[in-house]
PDB file of C-alpha atoms in Angstrom:
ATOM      1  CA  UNK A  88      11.742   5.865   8.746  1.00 92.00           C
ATOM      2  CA  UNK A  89      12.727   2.860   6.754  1.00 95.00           C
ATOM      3  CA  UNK A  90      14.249   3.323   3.003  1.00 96.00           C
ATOM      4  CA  UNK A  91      13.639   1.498   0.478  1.00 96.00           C
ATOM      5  CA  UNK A  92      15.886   1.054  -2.360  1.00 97.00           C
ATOM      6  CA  UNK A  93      14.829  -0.974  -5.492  1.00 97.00           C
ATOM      7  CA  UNK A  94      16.742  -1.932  -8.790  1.00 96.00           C
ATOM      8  CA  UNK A  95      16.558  -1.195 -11.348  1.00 96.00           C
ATOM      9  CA  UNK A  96      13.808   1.196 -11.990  1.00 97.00           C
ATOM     10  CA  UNK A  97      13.048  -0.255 -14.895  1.00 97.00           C
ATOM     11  CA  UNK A  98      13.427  -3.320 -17.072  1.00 96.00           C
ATOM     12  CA  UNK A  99      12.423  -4.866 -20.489  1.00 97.00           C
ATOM     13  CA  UNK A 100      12.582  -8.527 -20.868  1.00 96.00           C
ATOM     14  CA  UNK A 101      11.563 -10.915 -23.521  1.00 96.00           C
ATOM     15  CA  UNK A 102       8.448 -13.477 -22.779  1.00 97.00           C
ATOM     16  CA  UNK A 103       9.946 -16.455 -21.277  1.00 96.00           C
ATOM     17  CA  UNK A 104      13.062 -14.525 -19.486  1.00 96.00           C
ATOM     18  CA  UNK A 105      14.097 -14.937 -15.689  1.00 97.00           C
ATOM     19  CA  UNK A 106      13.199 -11.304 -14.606  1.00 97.00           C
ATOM     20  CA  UNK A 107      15.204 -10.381 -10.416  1.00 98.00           C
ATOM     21  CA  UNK A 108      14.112  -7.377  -9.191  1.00 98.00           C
ATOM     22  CA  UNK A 109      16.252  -6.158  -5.836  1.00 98.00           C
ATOM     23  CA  UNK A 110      14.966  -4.241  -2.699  1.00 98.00           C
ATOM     24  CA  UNK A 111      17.210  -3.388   0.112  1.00 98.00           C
ATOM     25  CA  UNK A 112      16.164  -1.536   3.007  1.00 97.00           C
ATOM     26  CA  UNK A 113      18.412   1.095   5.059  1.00 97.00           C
ATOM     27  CA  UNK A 114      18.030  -1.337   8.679  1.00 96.00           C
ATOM     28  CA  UNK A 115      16.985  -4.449   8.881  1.00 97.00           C
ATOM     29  CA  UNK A 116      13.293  -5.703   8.778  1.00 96.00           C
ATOM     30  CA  UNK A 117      13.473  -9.138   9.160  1.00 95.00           C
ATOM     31  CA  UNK A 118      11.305 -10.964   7.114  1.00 95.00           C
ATOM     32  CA  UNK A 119       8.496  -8.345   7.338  1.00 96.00           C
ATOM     33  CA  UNK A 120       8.770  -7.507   2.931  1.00 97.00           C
ATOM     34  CA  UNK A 121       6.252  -7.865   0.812  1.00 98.00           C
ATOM     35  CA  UNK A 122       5.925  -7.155  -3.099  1.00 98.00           C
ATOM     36  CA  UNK A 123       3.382  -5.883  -5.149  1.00 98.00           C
ATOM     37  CA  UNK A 124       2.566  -5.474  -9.113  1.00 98.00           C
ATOM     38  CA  UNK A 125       0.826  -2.553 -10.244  1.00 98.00           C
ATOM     39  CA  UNK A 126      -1.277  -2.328 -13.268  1.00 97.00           C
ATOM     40  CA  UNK A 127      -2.012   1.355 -14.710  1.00 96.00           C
ATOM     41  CA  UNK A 128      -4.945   2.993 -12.981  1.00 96.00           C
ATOM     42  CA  UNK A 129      -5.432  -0.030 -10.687  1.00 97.00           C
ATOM     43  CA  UNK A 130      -4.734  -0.226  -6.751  1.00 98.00           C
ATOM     44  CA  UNK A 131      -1.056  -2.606  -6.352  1.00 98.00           C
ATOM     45  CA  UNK A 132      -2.179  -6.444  -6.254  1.00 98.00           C
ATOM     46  CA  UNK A 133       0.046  -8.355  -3.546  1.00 98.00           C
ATOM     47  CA  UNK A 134       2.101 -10.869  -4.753  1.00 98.00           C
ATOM     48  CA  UNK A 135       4.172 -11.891  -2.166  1.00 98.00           C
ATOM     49  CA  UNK A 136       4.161 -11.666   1.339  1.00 97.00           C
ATOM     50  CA  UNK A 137       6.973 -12.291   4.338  1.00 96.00           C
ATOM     51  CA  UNK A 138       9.672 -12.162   2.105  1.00 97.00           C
ATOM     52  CA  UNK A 139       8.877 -15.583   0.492  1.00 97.00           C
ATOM     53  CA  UNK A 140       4.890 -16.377   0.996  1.00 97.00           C
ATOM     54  CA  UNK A 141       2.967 -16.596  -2.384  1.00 97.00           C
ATOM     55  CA  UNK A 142      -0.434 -14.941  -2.036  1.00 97.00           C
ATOM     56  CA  UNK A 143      -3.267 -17.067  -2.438  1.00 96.00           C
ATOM     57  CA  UNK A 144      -4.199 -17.221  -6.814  1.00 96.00           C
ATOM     58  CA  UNK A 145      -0.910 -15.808  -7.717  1.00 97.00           C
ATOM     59  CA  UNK A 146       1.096 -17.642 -10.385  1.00 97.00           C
ATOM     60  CA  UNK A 147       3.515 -19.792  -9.082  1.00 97.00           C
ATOM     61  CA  UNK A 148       6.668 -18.263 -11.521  1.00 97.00           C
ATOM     62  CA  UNK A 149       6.605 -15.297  -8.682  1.00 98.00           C
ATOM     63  CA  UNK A 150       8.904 -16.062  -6.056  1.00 98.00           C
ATOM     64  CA  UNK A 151      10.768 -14.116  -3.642  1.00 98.00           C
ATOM     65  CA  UNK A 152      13.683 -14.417  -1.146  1.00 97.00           C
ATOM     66  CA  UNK A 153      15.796 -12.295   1.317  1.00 97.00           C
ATOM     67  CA  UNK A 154      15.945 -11.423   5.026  1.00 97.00           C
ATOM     68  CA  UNK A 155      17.157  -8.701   7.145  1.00 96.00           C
ATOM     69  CA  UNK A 156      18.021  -5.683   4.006  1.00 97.00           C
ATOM     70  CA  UNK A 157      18.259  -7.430   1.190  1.00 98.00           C
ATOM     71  CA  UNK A 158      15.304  -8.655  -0.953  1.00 98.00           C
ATOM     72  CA  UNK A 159      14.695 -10.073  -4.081  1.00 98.00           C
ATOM     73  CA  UNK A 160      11.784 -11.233  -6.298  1.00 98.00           C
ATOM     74  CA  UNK A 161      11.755 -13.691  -9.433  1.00 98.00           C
ATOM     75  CA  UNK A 162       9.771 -13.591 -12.172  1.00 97.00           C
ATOM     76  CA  UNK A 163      10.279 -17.283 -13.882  1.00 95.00           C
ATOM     77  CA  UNK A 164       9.186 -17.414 -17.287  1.00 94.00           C
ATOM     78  CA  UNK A 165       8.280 -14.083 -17.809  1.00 97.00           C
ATOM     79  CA  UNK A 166       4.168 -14.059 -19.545  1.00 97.00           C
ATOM     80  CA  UNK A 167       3.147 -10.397 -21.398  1.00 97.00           C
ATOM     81  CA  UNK A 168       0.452  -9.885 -18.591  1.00 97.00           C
ATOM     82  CA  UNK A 169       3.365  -9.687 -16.145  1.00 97.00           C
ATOM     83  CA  UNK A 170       3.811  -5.650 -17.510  1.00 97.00           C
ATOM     84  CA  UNK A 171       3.759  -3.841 -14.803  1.00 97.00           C
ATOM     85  CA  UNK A 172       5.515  -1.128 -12.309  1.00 98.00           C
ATOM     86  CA  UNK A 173       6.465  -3.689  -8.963  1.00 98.00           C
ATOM     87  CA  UNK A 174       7.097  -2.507  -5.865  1.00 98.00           C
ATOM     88  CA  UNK A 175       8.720  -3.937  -2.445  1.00 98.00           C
ATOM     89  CA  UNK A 176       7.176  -2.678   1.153  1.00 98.00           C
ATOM     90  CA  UNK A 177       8.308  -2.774   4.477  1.00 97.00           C
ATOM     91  CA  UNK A 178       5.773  -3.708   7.532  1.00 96.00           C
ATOM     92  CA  UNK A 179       8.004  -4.074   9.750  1.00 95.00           C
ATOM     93  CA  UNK A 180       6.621  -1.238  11.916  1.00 87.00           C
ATOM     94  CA  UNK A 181       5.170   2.142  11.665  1.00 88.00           C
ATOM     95  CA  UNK A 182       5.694   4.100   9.006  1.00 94.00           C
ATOM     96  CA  UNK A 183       4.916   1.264   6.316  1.00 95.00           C
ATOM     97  CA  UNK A 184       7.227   2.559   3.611  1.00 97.00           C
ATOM     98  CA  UNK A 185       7.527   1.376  -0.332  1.00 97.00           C
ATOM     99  CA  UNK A 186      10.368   1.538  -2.564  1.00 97.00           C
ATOM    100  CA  UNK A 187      10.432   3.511  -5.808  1.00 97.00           C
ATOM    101  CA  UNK A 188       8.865   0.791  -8.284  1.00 97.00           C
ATOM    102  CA  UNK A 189      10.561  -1.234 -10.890  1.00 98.00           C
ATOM    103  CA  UNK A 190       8.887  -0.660 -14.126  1.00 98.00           C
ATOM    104  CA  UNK A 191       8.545  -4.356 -16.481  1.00 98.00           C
ATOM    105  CA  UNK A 192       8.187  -3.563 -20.271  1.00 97.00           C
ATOM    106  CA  UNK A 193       7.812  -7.167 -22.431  1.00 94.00           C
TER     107      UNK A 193
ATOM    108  CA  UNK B 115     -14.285 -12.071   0.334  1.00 93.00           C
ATOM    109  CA  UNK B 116     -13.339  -8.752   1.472  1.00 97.00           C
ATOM    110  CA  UNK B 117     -14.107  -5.062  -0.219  1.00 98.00           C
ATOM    111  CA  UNK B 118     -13.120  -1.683   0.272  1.00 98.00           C
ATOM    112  CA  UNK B 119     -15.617   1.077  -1.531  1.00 98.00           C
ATOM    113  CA  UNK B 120     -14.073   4.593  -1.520  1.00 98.00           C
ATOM    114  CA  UNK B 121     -16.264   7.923  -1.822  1.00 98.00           C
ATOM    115  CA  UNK B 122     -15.404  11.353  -1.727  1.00 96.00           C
ATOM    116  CA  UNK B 123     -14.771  14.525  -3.796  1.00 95.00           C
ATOM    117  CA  UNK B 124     -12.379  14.490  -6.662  1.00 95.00           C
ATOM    118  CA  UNK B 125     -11.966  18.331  -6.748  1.00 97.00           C
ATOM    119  CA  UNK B 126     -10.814  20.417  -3.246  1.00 98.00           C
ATOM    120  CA  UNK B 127      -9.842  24.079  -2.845  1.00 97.00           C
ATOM    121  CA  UNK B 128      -6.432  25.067  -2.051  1.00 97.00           C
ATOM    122  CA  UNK B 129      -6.538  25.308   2.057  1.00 97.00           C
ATOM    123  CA  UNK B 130     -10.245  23.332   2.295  1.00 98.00           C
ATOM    124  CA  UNK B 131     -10.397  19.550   3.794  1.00 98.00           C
ATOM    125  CA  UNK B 132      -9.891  16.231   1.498  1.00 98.00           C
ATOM    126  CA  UNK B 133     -12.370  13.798   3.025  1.00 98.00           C
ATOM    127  CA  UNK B 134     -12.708  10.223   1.633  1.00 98.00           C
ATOM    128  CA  UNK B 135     -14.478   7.193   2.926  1.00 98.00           C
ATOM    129  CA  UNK B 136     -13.908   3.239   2.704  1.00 98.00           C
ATOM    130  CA  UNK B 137     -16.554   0.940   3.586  1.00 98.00           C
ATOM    131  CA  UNK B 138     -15.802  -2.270   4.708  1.00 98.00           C
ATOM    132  CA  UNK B 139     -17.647  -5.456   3.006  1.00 98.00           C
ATOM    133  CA  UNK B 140     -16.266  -8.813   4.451  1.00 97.00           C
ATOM    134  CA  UNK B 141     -14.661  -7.827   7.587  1.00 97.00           C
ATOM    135  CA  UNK B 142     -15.577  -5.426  10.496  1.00 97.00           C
ATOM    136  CA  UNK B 143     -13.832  -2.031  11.087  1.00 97.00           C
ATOM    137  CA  UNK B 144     -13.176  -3.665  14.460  1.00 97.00           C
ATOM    138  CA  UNK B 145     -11.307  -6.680  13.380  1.00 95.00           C
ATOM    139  CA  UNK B 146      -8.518  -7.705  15.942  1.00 94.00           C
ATOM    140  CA  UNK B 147      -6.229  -8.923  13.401  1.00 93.00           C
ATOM    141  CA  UNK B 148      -6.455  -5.840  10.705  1.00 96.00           C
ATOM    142  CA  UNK B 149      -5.558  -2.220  10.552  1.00 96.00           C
ATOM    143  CA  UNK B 150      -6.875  -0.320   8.193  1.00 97.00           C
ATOM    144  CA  UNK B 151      -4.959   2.316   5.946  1.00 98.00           C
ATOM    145  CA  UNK B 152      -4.777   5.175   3.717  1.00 98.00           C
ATOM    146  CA  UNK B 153      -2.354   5.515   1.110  1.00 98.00           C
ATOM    147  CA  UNK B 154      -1.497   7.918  -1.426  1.00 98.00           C
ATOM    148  CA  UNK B 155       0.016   7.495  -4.945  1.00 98.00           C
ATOM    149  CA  UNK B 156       1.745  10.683  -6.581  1.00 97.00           C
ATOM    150  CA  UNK B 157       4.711  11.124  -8.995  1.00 95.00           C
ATOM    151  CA  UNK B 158       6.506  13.307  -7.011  1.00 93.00           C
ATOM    152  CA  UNK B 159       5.655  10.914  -4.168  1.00 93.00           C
ATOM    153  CA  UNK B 160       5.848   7.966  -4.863  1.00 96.00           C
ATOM    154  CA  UNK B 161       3.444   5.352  -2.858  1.00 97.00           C
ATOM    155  CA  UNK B 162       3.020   6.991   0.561  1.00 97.00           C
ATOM    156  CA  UNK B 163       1.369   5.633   3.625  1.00 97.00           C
ATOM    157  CA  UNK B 164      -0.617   8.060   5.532  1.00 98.00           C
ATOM    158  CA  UNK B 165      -1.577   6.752   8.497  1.00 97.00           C
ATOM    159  CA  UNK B 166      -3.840   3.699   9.770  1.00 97.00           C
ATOM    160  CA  UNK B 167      -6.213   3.125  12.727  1.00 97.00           C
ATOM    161  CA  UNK B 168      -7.199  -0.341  14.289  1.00 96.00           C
ATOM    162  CA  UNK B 169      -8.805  -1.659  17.360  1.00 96.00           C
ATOM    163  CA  UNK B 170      -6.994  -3.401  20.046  1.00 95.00           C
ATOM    164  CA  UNK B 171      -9.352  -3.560  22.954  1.00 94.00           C
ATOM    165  CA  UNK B 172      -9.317   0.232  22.511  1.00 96.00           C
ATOM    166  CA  UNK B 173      -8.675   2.455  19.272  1.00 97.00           C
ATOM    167  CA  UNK B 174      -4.954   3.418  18.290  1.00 96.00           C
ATOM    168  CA  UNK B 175      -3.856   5.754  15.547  1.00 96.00           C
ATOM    169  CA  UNK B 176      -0.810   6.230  13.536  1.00 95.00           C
ATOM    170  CA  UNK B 177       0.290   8.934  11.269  1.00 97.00           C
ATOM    171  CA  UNK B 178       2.744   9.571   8.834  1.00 96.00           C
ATOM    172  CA  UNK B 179       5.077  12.292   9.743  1.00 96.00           C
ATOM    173  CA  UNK B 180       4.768  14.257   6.134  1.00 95.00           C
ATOM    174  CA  UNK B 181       1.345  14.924   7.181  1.00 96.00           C
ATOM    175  CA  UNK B 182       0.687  14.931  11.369  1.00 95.00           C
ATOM    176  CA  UNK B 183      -1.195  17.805  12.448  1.00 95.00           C
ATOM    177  CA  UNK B 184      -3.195  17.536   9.280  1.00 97.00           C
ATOM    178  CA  UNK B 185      -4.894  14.488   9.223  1.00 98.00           C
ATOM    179  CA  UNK B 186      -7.208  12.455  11.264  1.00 98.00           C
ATOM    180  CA  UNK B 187      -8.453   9.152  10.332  1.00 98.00           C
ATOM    181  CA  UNK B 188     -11.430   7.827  11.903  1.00 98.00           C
ATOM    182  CA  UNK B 189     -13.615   4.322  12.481  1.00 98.00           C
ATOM    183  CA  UNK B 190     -17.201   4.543  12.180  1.00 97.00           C
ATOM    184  CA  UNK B 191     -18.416   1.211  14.004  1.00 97.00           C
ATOM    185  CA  UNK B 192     -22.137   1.410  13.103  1.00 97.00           C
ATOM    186  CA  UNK B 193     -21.634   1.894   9.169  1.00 98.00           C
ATOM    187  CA  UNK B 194     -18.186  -0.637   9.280  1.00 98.00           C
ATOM    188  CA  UNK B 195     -16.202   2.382   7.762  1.00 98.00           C
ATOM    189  CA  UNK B 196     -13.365   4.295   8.342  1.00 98.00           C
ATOM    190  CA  UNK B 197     -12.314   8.029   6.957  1.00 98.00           C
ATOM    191  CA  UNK B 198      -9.997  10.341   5.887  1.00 98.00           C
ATOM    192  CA  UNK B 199      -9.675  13.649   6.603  1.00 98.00           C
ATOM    193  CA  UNK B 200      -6.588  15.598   5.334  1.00 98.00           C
ATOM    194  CA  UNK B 201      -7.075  19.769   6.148  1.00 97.00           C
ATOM    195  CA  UNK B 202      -4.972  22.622   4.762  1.00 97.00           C
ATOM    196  CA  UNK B 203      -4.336  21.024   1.612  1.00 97.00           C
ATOM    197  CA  UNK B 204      -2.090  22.256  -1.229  1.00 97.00           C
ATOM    198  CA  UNK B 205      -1.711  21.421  -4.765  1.00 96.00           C
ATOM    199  CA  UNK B 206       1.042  19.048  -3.337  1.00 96.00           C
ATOM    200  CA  UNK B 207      -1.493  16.366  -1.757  1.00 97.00           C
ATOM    201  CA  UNK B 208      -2.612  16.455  -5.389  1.00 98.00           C
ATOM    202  CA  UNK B 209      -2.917  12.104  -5.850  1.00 98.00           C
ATOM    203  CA  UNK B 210      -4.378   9.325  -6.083  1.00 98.00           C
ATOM    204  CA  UNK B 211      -5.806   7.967  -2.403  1.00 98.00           C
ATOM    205  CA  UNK B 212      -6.268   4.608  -1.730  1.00 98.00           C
ATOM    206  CA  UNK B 213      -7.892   3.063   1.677  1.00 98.00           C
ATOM    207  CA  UNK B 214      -6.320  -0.671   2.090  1.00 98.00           C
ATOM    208  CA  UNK B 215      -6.244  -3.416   4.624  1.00 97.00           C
ATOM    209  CA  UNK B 216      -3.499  -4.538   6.742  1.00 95.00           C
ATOM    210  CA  UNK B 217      -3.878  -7.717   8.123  1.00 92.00           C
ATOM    211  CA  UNK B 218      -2.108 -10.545  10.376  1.00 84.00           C
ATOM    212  CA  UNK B 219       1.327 -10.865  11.862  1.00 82.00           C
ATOM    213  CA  UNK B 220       3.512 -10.412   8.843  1.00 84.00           C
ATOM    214  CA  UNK B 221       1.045  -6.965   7.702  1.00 89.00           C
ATOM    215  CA  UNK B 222       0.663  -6.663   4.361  1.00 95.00           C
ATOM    216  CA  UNK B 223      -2.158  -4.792   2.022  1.00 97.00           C
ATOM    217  CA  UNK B 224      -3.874  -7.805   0.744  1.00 96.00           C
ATOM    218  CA  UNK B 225      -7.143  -5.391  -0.197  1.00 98.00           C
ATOM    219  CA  UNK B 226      -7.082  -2.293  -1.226  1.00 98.00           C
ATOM    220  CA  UNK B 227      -9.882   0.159  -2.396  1.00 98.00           C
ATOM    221  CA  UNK B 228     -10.508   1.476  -6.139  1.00 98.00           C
ATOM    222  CA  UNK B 229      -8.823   4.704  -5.561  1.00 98.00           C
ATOM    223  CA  UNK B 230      -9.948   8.079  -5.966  1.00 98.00           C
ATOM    224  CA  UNK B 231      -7.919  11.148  -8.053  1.00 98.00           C
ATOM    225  CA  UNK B 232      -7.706  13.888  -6.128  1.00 98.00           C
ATOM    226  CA  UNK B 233      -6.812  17.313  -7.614  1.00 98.00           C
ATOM    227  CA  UNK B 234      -5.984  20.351  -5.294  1.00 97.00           C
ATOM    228  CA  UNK B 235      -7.292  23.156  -7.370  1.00 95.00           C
ATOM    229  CA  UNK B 236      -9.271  26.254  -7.313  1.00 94.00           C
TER     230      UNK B 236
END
């Protein structure tokens, strides 16, 4: 299976920061990454997809970047309804695996 | 726009079956460019895919090692559904289950289901 590796675990950042979040994944899987944002007691919402693709009606201060292991995603201007746990997934083949989450306090 | 509607039980007996359902508004169970998913969400865990099933000419299934010989997920064509079925369960499979979509080349969960809590308990 693939790991997943995300940093930090968790973060807090004023409104208006530059947030980076990091995944890196133990072999390579191309540009197959996608991130997600969790809200408490919700199902994750996908942000970004392929490594760079914005998901249709997400805010354009997401942004994300990396091939092969390494990963990254951008939070510009950091708004209080970006709060969240964030999380990186592989679908690069079967099993899809996640990495640990990355926890956003404003 | 699509939606996934889970049912089940929220309360199973140590060693009894978890079974859940997701039914499919805005696509078909069928769909040649999805696969459809269940995925748990546990502390200990983590988020943890469980398996999928999808239809390529033919059906194909895929399960996550953690919890082969348990599970069986299954399409159900003529209600545009798909289920869960997880036997032998512990107080470890104790989470939150989630049914989502996979879809296109690059695969990615762009719709997921409500979730349901379930608790392992006698």
């Amino acid at each position: 299976d693939i790991q997943m590796t995300q940093s930090p675990s968790s973060l807090s950042a004023s409104i208006g920061n530059r947030v980076t979040i990091t995944c890196r994944t133990s072999q390579s899987v191309g540009g197959n990454l996608n991130w997600y944002q969790q809200k408490p007691g919700k199902a994750p919402n996908l942000l970004i997809y392929a490594a760079s693709s914005l998901q249709t009606g997400v805010p354009s201060r997401f942004s994300g970047s990396g091939s092969g292991t390494h990963f990254t995603l951008t939070i510009n201007s950091l708004q209080r309804e970006d709060s969240g746990t964030y999380y990186c997934q592989q679908s690069f083949g079967a099993p899809r695996t996640f990495g640990q989450g990355t926890r956003v306090e404003i | 726009q699509v939606q996934l509607q889970q049912s089940g039980p929220g309360l199973v007996e140590p060693s009894q079956t978890l079974s859940l359902t997701c039914a499919i508004s805005g696509d078909s169970v069928s769909s040649n460019s999805a696969t459809w998913n269940w995925i748990r969400q546990s502390p200990s865990r983590g988020l943890e895919w469980l398996g999928w099933t999808y239809y390529r000419s033919t059906w194909y299934n895929d399960y996550a090692q953690s919890v082969r010989g348990r599970i069986t997920i299954t399409p159900d064509t003529s209600k545009n559904q798909f289920s869960l079925q997880l036997n032998s369960v512990t107080p470890d499979d104790t989470a939150v289950y989630f049914c989502a979509r996979d879809w296109g080349y690059w695969g990615y969960f762009d719709y997921w289901g409500q979730g349901t809590l379930v608790t392992v308990s006698s």
